Short mmCIF file of C-alpha atoms in Angstrom, two decimals:
data_model
loop_
_atom_site.label_atom_id
_atom_site.label_comp_id
_atom_site.label_asym_id
_atom_site.label_seq_id
_atom_site.Cartn_x
_atom_site.Cartn_y
_atom_site.Cartn_z
CA MET O 1 -122.34 -18.57 17.02
CA ALA O 2 -122.72 -17.15 13.76
CA GLY O 3 -122.19 -13.66 12.57
CA PHE O 4 -124.50 -10.00 13.29
CA ALA O 5 -124.22 -6.45 12.71
CA PRO O 6 -122.63 -4.49 15.43
CA ASN O 7 -126.68 -2.84 16.28
CA ASN O 8 -128.12 -6.43 15.94
CA THR O 9 -127.04 -8.28 18.90
CA PRO O 10 -127.65 -11.79 19.84
CA PHE O 11 -128.18 -10.82 23.07
CA PRO O 12 -128.90 -6.44 24.82
CA PRO O 13 -125.25 -4.38 24.50
CA LEU O 14 -124.52 -2.73 27.85
CA VAL O 15 -126.22 0.53 27.63
CA ALA O 16 -127.10 2.88 30.37
CA ALA O 17 -129.74 2.98 33.00
CA HIS O 18 -132.23 4.92 33.17
CA ASP O 19 -132.36 4.66 37.00
CA GLY O 20 -128.57 5.01 37.15
CA SER O 21 -128.55 1.37 38.19
CA ASN O 22 -125.87 -0.45 36.00
CA PHE O 23 -122.40 0.05 35.99
CA THR O 24 -122.79 2.00 32.09
CA TYR O 25 -124.24 4.54 33.74
CA THR O 26 -121.56 5.19 36.34
CA SER O 27 -118.66 5.07 33.84
CA LEU O 28 -120.46 8.07 31.55
CA HIS O 29 -122.32 9.52 34.68
CA ASP O 30 -118.79 9.68 37.14
CA ARG O 31 -116.10 8.11 35.91
CA VAL O 32 -114.92 8.33 32.26
CA PRO O 33 -116.01 12.30 32.91
CA HIS O 34 -113.80 12.57 35.71
CA ILE O 35 -111.32 11.13 33.26
CA LEU O 36 -111.47 13.78 30.76
CA THR O 37 -111.45 16.47 32.75
CA ASP O 38 -108.34 15.06 33.97
CA VAL O 39 -106.88 14.53 30.50
CA ILE O 40 -108.14 19.12 30.60
CA ASN O 41 -106.02 19.65 33.31
CA ASP O 42 -102.64 17.98 32.97
CA PHE O 43 -102.80 19.30 29.40
CA TYR O 44 -104.06 22.39 31.06
CA ALA O 45 -100.74 22.06 33.02
CA ALA O 46 -98.44 21.46 29.48
CA VAL O 47 -99.39 24.32 28.08
CA GLN O 48 -98.70 26.33 30.92
CA ARG O 49 -95.02 25.34 30.63
CA THR O 50 -94.26 25.85 26.99
CA ASP O 51 -92.74 29.11 25.82
CA SER O 52 -94.21 29.17 22.96
CA VAL O 53 -96.79 31.60 21.82
CA ASP O 54 -98.26 29.58 19.20
CA ALA O 55 -98.20 26.65 21.57
CA VAL O 56 -100.61 28.40 24.09
CA ALA O 57 -102.68 30.22 21.55
CA GLU O 58 -103.32 26.40 19.94
CA GLY O 59 -103.20 24.98 23.18
CA LYS O 60 -106.32 27.25 24.69
CA GLN O 61 -108.30 26.21 21.25
CA LEU O 62 -107.61 22.33 22.43
CA THR O 63 -108.63 22.64 25.46
CA GLY O 64 -112.55 24.46 24.47
CA LEU O 65 -112.10 21.57 21.81
CA LEU O 66 -111.73 18.73 25.20
CA SER O 67 -114.41 20.98 27.66
CA LYS O 68 -117.40 20.78 24.94
CA LEU O 69 -116.74 16.77 23.70
CA LYS O 70 -117.41 17.25 27.73
CA HIS O 71 -120.22 18.76 27.38
CA GLU O 72 -121.40 17.03 24.76
CA MET O 73 -121.18 13.74 26.57
CA VAL O 74 -122.88 14.78 30.11
CA THR O 75 -125.48 16.76 28.54
CA ASP O 76 -126.51 12.72 26.29
CA LYS O 77 -125.72 14.57 22.93
CA PRO O 78 -126.09 12.32 20.08
CA LEU O 79 -122.09 11.51 18.40
CA THR O 80 -120.82 13.78 15.62
CA PRO O 81 -118.88 12.26 13.28
CA LEU O 82 -114.76 12.43 13.02
CA ASN O 83 -113.06 15.24 11.92
CA ASP O 84 -110.48 13.07 9.60
CA ASP O 85 -106.57 13.97 11.32
CA GLY O 86 -104.32 11.84 8.74
CA THR O 87 -104.38 8.80 10.50
CA GLY O 88 -107.03 7.02 7.55
CA ASP O 89 -108.85 5.06 10.24
CA ILE O 90 -111.93 8.43 9.92
CA ALA O 91 -113.77 7.43 7.09
CA GLU O 92 -114.00 4.30 8.58
CA TRP O 93 -115.04 5.00 12.08
CA ASN O 94 -117.61 7.59 10.42
CA HIS O 95 -118.53 5.00 8.03
CA TRP O 96 -119.51 2.71 11.04
CA LEU O 97 -120.85 5.81 12.61
CA ALA O 98 -123.86 6.61 10.36
CA GLU O 99 -124.41 2.99 9.58
CA TYR O 100 -125.12 1.65 13.09
CA PHE O 101 -125.62 3.91 15.32
CA SER O 102 -126.74 7.36 12.99
CA GLY O 103 -128.37 9.74 15.69
CA GLY O 104 -127.10 7.80 18.68
CA THR O 105 -126.70 9.91 21.77
CA TRP O 106 -123.72 9.45 24.47
CA TYR O 107 -126.66 8.10 26.96
CA SER O 108 -128.23 5.44 24.42
CA THR O 109 -125.33 4.46 22.57
CA PRO O 110 -123.98 1.05 23.78
CA PHE O 111 -120.92 1.78 26.07
CA LEU O 112 -118.81 -0.22 23.87
CA ALA O 113 -119.65 2.00 21.32
CA TRP O 114 -119.14 5.66 23.10
CA GLU O 115 -116.10 5.06 24.82
CA THR O 116 -113.96 3.68 22.11
CA TYR O 117 -115.76 6.91 20.10
CA MET O 118 -114.64 9.23 22.54
CA TYR O 119 -110.96 7.79 22.78
CA ARG O 120 -110.78 8.47 18.92
CA ARG O 121 -112.55 11.69 19.18
CA ILE O 122 -109.80 12.62 22.04
CA ALA O 123 -106.54 11.65 19.28
CA THR O 124 -108.17 13.66 17.00
CA ILE O 125 -108.11 17.36 19.02
CA PHE O 126 -104.29 16.66 19.60
CA ARG O 127 -103.79 14.78 15.99
CA LYS O 128 -104.89 17.97 13.59
CA SER O 129 -103.13 20.33 15.94
CA GLN O 130 -99.82 22.05 14.36
CA PHE O 131 -97.78 22.47 18.34
CA TRP O 132 -99.38 19.21 20.19
CA ASN O 133 -100.14 16.31 17.11
CA THR O 134 -97.39 14.27 18.99
CA TYR O 135 -98.17 15.39 22.28
CA ASP O 136 -100.20 12.31 24.62
CA TYR O 137 -102.35 13.72 27.73
CA PHE O 138 -101.53 10.02 29.47
CA ALA O 139 -97.76 10.00 29.13
CA THR O 140 -97.11 11.83 32.92
CA LYS O 141 -99.93 9.72 34.19
CA LYS O 142 -98.29 6.62 32.78
CA GLU O 143 -94.51 6.60 33.65
CA ASP O 144 -94.80 8.69 37.06
CA THR O 145 -96.87 5.60 38.26
CA PHE O 146 -93.75 2.81 36.78
CA ARG O 147 -91.05 5.25 38.07
CA ALA O 148 -93.04 5.40 41.62
CA SER O 149 -93.10 1.38 41.12
CA MET O 150 -89.07 0.51 40.51
CA VAL O 151 -88.70 -0.75 43.78
CA ALA O 152 -91.26 -3.60 42.95
CA VAL O 153 -90.48 -3.59 39.36
CA ALA O 154 -87.28 -4.67 40.98
CA LYS O 155 -88.18 -7.03 43.18
CA LEU O 156 -90.34 -9.00 40.29
CA CYS O 157 -87.35 -8.73 37.79
CA ALA O 158 -84.96 -10.18 40.21
CA ARG O 159 -87.95 -13.44 40.47
CA VAL O 160 -88.19 -13.54 37.10
CA ASP O 161 -84.82 -13.41 35.99
CA ALA O 162 -84.02 -16.36 38.80
CA LEU O 163 -86.95 -18.27 37.17
CA THR O 164 -86.28 -18.09 33.88
CA GLN O 165 -82.08 -19.37 35.05
CA GLU O 166 -84.13 -22.36 36.35
CA THR O 167 -85.96 -23.01 33.61
CA VAL O 168 -83.15 -23.04 30.91
CA ALA O 169 -80.56 -25.03 33.10
CA ASP O 170 -83.60 -27.93 33.88
CA LEU O 171 -85.00 -27.71 30.59
CA GLY O 172 -85.98 -31.12 29.99
CA ASN O 173 -88.17 -30.96 33.42
CA SER O 174 -91.74 -30.48 32.20
CA THR O 175 -92.63 -30.47 35.97
CA LYS O 176 -91.08 -27.43 36.77
CA HIS O 177 -91.82 -26.34 33.48
CA HIS O 178 -95.25 -25.92 34.32
CA LEU O 179 -95.09 -24.84 37.17
CA ALA O 180 -93.63 -21.77 35.81
CA PHE O 181 -95.29 -21.16 33.01
CA VAL O 182 -98.31 -21.06 35.01
CA GLU O 183 -96.71 -18.23 37.06
CA MET O 184 -95.63 -16.19 34.19
CA LEU O 185 -99.19 -16.23 32.95
CA GLN O 186 -100.82 -16.04 36.34
CA ALA O 187 -98.26 -12.49 36.78
CA SER O 188 -99.26 -11.83 33.82
CA LEU O 189 -103.25 -11.78 34.40
CA TRP O 190 -103.03 -9.82 37.56
CA GLY O 191 -100.89 -7.52 35.86
CA ASN O 192 -103.94 -5.57 34.25
CA GLN O 193 -105.36 -5.20 37.67
CA THR O 194 -102.81 -2.38 36.73
CA ASP O 195 -105.01 -0.19 34.36
CA LEU O 196 -104.68 3.71 35.07
CA SER O 197 -108.52 4.24 34.08
CA MET O 198 -110.15 1.72 36.50
CA PHE O 199 -107.11 2.29 39.58
CA PRO O 200 -105.81 5.57 38.92
CA ASP O 201 -103.77 5.55 42.37
CA LEU O 202 -101.69 2.81 42.28
CA SER O 203 -98.69 2.66 44.55
CA ASN O 204 -95.19 1.45 45.38
CA GLU O 205 -96.88 -0.65 47.95
CA LYS O 206 -99.73 -1.73 46.56
CA LEU O 207 -98.33 -3.68 43.57
CA GLU O 208 -95.68 -5.82 46.03
CA GLU O 209 -98.82 -6.97 47.37
CA MET O 210 -100.45 -8.18 44.85
CA GLN O 211 -97.29 -9.48 43.82
CA ALA O 212 -97.39 -11.62 46.70
CA ARG O 213 -101.02 -12.79 46.49
CA ILE O 214 -99.60 -13.94 42.29
CA SER O 215 -96.25 -16.12 44.14
CA SER O 216 -98.51 -17.27 46.58
CA GLY O 217 -101.64 -18.72 44.72
CA GLU O 218 -103.54 -16.74 46.93
CA ASN O 219 -105.32 -14.75 43.59
CA ASN O 220 -106.47 -18.54 42.73
CA SER O 221 -109.69 -17.94 44.40
CA LYS O 222 -110.51 -15.09 42.33
CA LEU O 223 -110.24 -16.56 39.30
CA ALA O 224 -113.94 -17.24 37.35
CA ALA O 225 -112.62 -19.36 34.96
CA ASN O 226 -109.34 -21.03 34.49
CA ASP O 227 -108.49 -22.74 31.10
CA THR O 228 -104.47 -22.99 32.56
CA ASP O 229 -104.08 -26.40 31.87
CA ARG O 230 -105.50 -26.75 28.73
CA ILE O 231 -103.65 -24.20 26.87
CA TRP O 232 -100.26 -25.60 28.61
CA LYS O 233 -101.38 -28.60 26.62
CA ILE O 234 -101.18 -26.67 23.47
CA VAL O 235 -97.64 -24.11 24.48
CA SER O 236 -96.18 -27.37 25.88
CA GLN O 237 -96.39 -28.38 21.97
CA VAL O 238 -94.93 -25.83 20.41
CA HIS O 239 -90.87 -25.01 19.72
CA GLY O 240 -89.51 -22.42 18.44
CA GLY O 241 -93.51 -21.23 17.27
CA ARG O 242 -94.31 -17.34 17.23
CA VAL O 243 -96.67 -16.10 20.10
CA ASP O 244 -98.45 -12.36 19.85
CA ILE O 245 -99.33 -10.42 22.65
CA VAL O 246 -102.34 -8.15 21.72
CA LEU O 247 -101.37 -5.71 24.88
CA ASP O 248 -103.61 -4.14 27.18
CA ASN O 249 -101.65 -1.24 29.92
CA SER O 250 -98.42 0.06 30.05
CA GLY O 251 -95.96 0.31 32.91
CA PHE O 252 -96.05 -2.67 35.23
CA GLU O 253 -98.60 -4.88 33.34
CA LEU O 254 -96.32 -4.13 29.56
CA LEU O 255 -93.20 -4.91 32.40
CA GLN O 256 -95.81 -8.73 33.08
CA ASP O 257 -96.42 -9.01 29.41
CA VAL O 258 -92.30 -8.25 28.17
CA LEU O 259 -91.26 -11.38 31.02
CA LEU O 260 -93.51 -13.64 29.76
CA ALA O 261 -91.98 -12.33 26.72
CA HIS O 262 -88.51 -12.90 27.55
CA TRP O 263 -89.36 -16.48 29.79
CA LEU O 264 -91.35 -17.85 26.68
CA VAL O 265 -88.27 -17.24 23.98
CA ALA O 266 -85.27 -18.36 26.70
CA ALA O 267 -87.97 -21.32 27.42
CA GLY O 268 -87.42 -22.29 23.57
CA ILE O 269 -91.38 -21.86 23.08
CA ALA O 270 -91.35 -18.79 21.12
CA ALA O 271 -88.99 -17.70 18.35
CA LYS O 272 -91.13 -14.85 17.50
CA VAL O 273 -92.79 -12.20 20.13
CA VAL O 274 -95.29 -10.00 18.59
CA PHE O 275 -96.87 -7.18 20.38
CA HIS O 276 -99.56 -5.34 19.05
CA PRO O 277 -99.66 -1.57 20.64
CA LYS O 278 -101.89 1.23 20.00
CA ARG O 279 -100.72 3.93 17.64
CA ILE O 280 -102.13 6.47 19.80
CA PRO O 281 -102.72 7.38 23.34
CA TRP O 282 -105.51 4.98 24.00
CA TYR O 283 -107.60 4.66 27.20
CA VAL O 284 -105.34 6.21 29.98
CA SER O 285 -102.64 3.72 30.41
CA ASP O 286 -103.02 1.34 26.93
CA VAL O 287 -98.86 1.08 25.81
CA THR O 288 -98.05 3.02 22.40
CA ASN O 289 -94.99 2.41 20.79
CA THR O 290 -93.53 4.82 22.67
CA ASP O 291 -94.56 3.41 25.91
CA PHE O 292 -92.98 0.21 25.15
CA HIS O 293 -89.45 1.49 24.66
CA TRP O 294 -89.48 4.08 27.62
CA LEU O 295 -90.56 1.13 29.96
CA VAL O 296 -87.08 -1.43 28.49
CA ASP O 297 -84.69 1.65 28.13
CA ALA O 298 -85.79 2.64 32.35
CA ILE O 299 -85.15 -0.65 32.71
CA GLN O 300 -81.40 -0.90 30.90
CA SER O 301 -80.95 2.66 32.77
CA PRO O 302 -83.42 3.53 36.17
CA ALA O 303 -81.15 6.05 36.11
CA SER O 304 -82.44 7.52 33.02
CA VAL O 305 -86.06 7.92 34.30
CA GLY O 306 -85.35 9.29 38.59
CA ALA O 307 -84.82 5.52 39.76
CA THR O 308 -84.26 5.81 43.10
CA GLY O 309 -84.11 2.97 45.76
CA LEU O 310 -82.43 0.28 43.78
CA SER O 311 -79.90 -1.58 45.39
CA THR O 312 -76.46 -2.35 43.30
CA ALA O 313 -77.95 -6.04 42.48
CA ASP O 314 -81.28 -4.48 41.40
CA GLU O 315 -79.36 -2.21 39.33
CA ARG O 316 -77.33 -5.21 37.46
CA VAL O 317 -80.26 -7.61 37.37
CA LEU O 318 -82.66 -4.63 35.73
CA GLN O 319 -79.61 -3.52 33.37
CA GLY O 320 -79.15 -6.87 32.21
CA LEU O 321 -82.46 -7.90 31.20
CA GLY O 322 -83.20 -4.56 29.47
CA ALA O 323 -79.56 -5.02 27.39
CA ARG O 324 -81.63 -8.68 26.33
CA TRP O 325 -84.52 -7.23 25.47
CA ASN O 326 -82.93 -4.30 23.19
CA GLU O 327 -81.39 -7.48 21.77
CA LEU O 328 -84.87 -9.26 21.18
CA LEU O 329 -85.29 -6.00 19.61
CA ASN O 330 -82.63 -5.67 17.50
CA ALA O 331 -82.77 -8.96 16.03
CA GLY O 332 -86.45 -9.09 15.09
CA VAL O 333 -87.65 -11.78 17.98
CA TRP O 334 -89.75 -9.03 19.14
CA GLU O 335 -91.44 -7.34 16.84
CA LEU O 336 -93.99 -4.75 17.52
CA HIS O 337 -96.86 -4.61 15.42
CA ASP O 338 -99.04 -0.97 15.79
CA GLU O 339 -101.96 -1.51 12.76
CA LEU O 340 -105.02 0.39 13.47
CA PHE O 341 -107.70 -1.75 14.04
CA TRP O 342 -107.05 -2.13 18.02
CA THR O 343 -107.82 1.69 17.44
CA GLY O 344 -110.93 0.93 15.42
CA PRO O 345 -114.65 1.61 16.24
CA TYR O 346 -114.88 -3.00 15.12
CA GLY O 347 -115.07 -5.47 17.45
CA TYR O 348 -112.49 -8.43 17.59
CA ARG O 349 -115.60 -10.79 15.48
CA TYR O 350 -114.92 -8.76 13.34
CA LEU O 351 -111.34 -9.18 11.94
CA PRO O 352 -111.81 -11.81 9.39
CA THR O 353 -113.48 -8.83 7.93
CA LYS O 354 -112.44 -5.07 8.96
CA GLY O 355 -108.96 -5.72 9.97
CA ALA O 356 -108.43 -8.89 7.36
CA ASP O 357 -104.93 -8.02 7.29
CA VAL O 358 -104.45 -8.36 10.55
CA TRP O 359 -106.29 -11.01 10.97
CA ALA O 360 -103.83 -12.78 8.21
CA GLY O 361 -100.74 -12.17 10.12
CA LEU O 362 -102.94 -13.68 13.39
CA THR O 363 -103.01 -17.20 11.26
CA ASN O 364 -99.15 -16.68 11.30
CA SER O 365 -99.29 -17.78 14.83
CA ASP O 366 -99.56 -20.18 17.46
CA MET O 367 -100.91 -18.25 20.05
CA VAL O 368 -102.06 -15.01 20.26
CA ILE O 369 -102.61 -14.13 23.94
CA PHE O 370 -105.16 -11.19 24.39
CA LYS O 371 -104.87 -8.88 27.26
CA GLY O 372 -106.84 -6.94 29.25
CA ASP O 373 -110.29 -5.27 29.90
CA LEU O 374 -111.01 -3.48 27.20
CA ASN O 375 -109.37 -6.08 25.01
CA TYR O 376 -111.86 -8.64 26.02
CA ARG O 377 -114.80 -6.69 25.44
CA LYS O 378 -113.52 -6.43 22.17
CA LEU O 379 -113.91 -10.12 21.72
CA VAL O 380 -116.76 -11.03 23.66
CA TYR O 381 -118.64 -7.71 22.00
CA ASP O 382 -119.87 -6.02 24.98
CA LEU O 383 -122.99 -7.65 25.25
CA GLN O 384 -125.31 -9.76 27.84
CA TRP O 385 -124.31 -12.81 27.73
CA PRO O 386 -125.47 -15.48 29.77
CA VAL O 387 -122.20 -15.82 32.09
CA SER O 388 -122.15 -19.83 30.86
CA THR O 389 -122.24 -19.09 27.47
CA PRO O 390 -118.88 -20.66 26.19
CA PHE O 391 -116.53 -18.31 26.14
CA VAL O 392 -115.33 -19.92 21.73
CA ASP O 393 -118.61 -18.94 20.97
CA ALA O 394 -119.14 -15.56 22.24
CA ILE O 395 -115.89 -14.78 20.13
CA GLY O 396 -117.82 -16.18 16.54
CA PRO O 397 -115.46 -16.17 13.93
CA ILE O 398 -112.84 -15.92 14.55
CA ALA O 399 -113.13 -19.42 17.18
CA ASP O 400 -114.57 -20.90 14.14
CA ASP O 401 -111.79 -19.90 11.02
CA PRO O 402 -109.95 -23.26 10.89
CA THR O 403 -106.81 -21.05 10.11
CA ALA O 404 -106.93 -19.22 13.42
CA PRO O 405 -104.22 -19.57 15.93
CA ALA O 406 -105.52 -20.56 19.82
CA ILE O 407 -107.05 -17.58 20.87
CA VAL O 408 -106.19 -16.80 24.92
CA ALA O 409 -107.94 -14.02 27.02
CA LEU O 410 -106.49 -13.17 30.48
CA ARG O 411 -108.78 -10.71 32.16
CA THR O 412 -109.36 -8.66 35.27
CA SER O 413 -112.28 -8.14 35.48
CA LYS O 414 -113.61 -4.73 35.05
CA CYS O 415 -116.84 -4.17 33.40
CA ASP O 416 -120.40 -6.23 33.06
CA THR O 417 -119.88 -8.71 30.43
CA ILE O 418 -118.81 -12.79 30.52
CA ALA O 419 -118.50 -15.48 28.93
CA GLY O 420 -117.82 -19.40 30.07
CA VAL O 421 -118.24 -18.80 33.16
CA GLU O 422 -120.02 -22.34 35.04
CA PRO O 423 -123.08 -21.62 36.42
CA GLN O 424 -122.26 -22.70 39.73
CA ARG O 425 -118.77 -20.64 39.85
CA ALA O 426 -120.83 -17.54 39.14
CA ASN O 427 -123.93 -17.93 42.77
CA GLU O 428 -120.38 -18.12 44.33
CA LEU O 429 -119.25 -15.31 43.04
CA PHE O 430 -122.16 -13.65 43.00
CA ALA O 431 -122.74 -14.57 46.97
CA GLN O 432 -119.37 -13.48 47.68
CA ARG O 433 -119.70 -9.43 45.99
CA LYS O 434 -122.58 -8.78 43.72
CA ASP O 435 -120.12 -6.08 41.44
CA TRP O 436 -117.06 -8.93 41.12
CA MET O 437 -117.94 -8.76 37.07
CA TYR O 438 -116.57 -4.81 37.41
CA SER O 439 -114.68 -4.91 40.59
CA GLY O 440 -111.42 -5.39 38.82
CA GLU O 441 -110.75 -8.38 41.49
CA TYR O 442 -111.81 -11.11 39.87
CA GLY O 443 -110.08 -12.85 36.56
CA VAL O 444 -110.08 -15.35 34.05
CA ILE O 445 -107.73 -17.11 31.71
CA GLN O 446 -109.70 -18.23 28.66
CA LEU O 447 -108.99 -20.36 26.09
#
């Protein structure tokens, strides 16, 4: 589909319904203010723990700014320009706001616009501060959830370690290779259910249940679209290539992504894997550089993060994998590229123009895997597409570019925008439950 301006879209964007009947309204009225309240409460607790009088005083000021942001949201005030925090992207943010959504209020501005604006504005509050400019207001929640799930983590790592060894021992067995890839791809997909902005109370038991459903194939019935075979046809022809993964959630989902990268390298498919985390804290549980290294170090040394309940065999597997991943990072086989575009205002159809340097890098890849709900929403620009709209039409220019890599989306659906679903399949899902598009229980594997 041809290009369009952010405020002049071919189908309506998601906007909060005046009668309160849609998921966008529920998010703006209830879910997202609750997230902001959690940020305020967690930060208040952090301020109380510091001994610095000056840091406490500044913390009170920042709490006031966060409360002001929440008040503007719930009272439907206009979105105001962002203060420059020195990160390097504020001029673009403010130009985008003035050019396309000038005067727009929280309830009149599209979902994707106000939600990304909110997270970027939270970041400016902290990054302009003296004592709290590196504070990750989501870190405790991210790390505590992963730490509490270490038994499930160990079981998953043992499974993938064994699967990888089987693959390496029999690289000529294309059938076994194919089946292993399918399992790894699906594990990466369903790991996206561990989104703390949607499901803040994940337990070790729930994670183990999720992994059991993946291994048994039970989750296949929850796929709205499944291009796995088409993806495998591409992957099976790649030898010593490059795969990029645009990351979503930290913790258990990131682990699934890292394990997929581990398998791709061990199987000889990828000689390089480039991960794309966020440069600033984002959407509660999105991966930052710090989160990535924290996870690798936690796997290599579980005791260092207070993990309990692990057997000696569990620890041996984890330590071996963590050591291997640090080797891959040190050797440059794995790289982290935290480009600002991923936390910018533009959807991904604008990559060739608004993120030209990022796009130029991605075109060197054989395949780019976009993980999760927000990345999917930015791919299809959060519009009310007819669900049967071909996925490549919805993502637009980046699919049409002759230099484009294969573009894969792995997403469990937590928002009511989607494309590339056959009409009969969509009807079946709507018959099963009306909220399937934003329940977080259904997924897509799309190319």
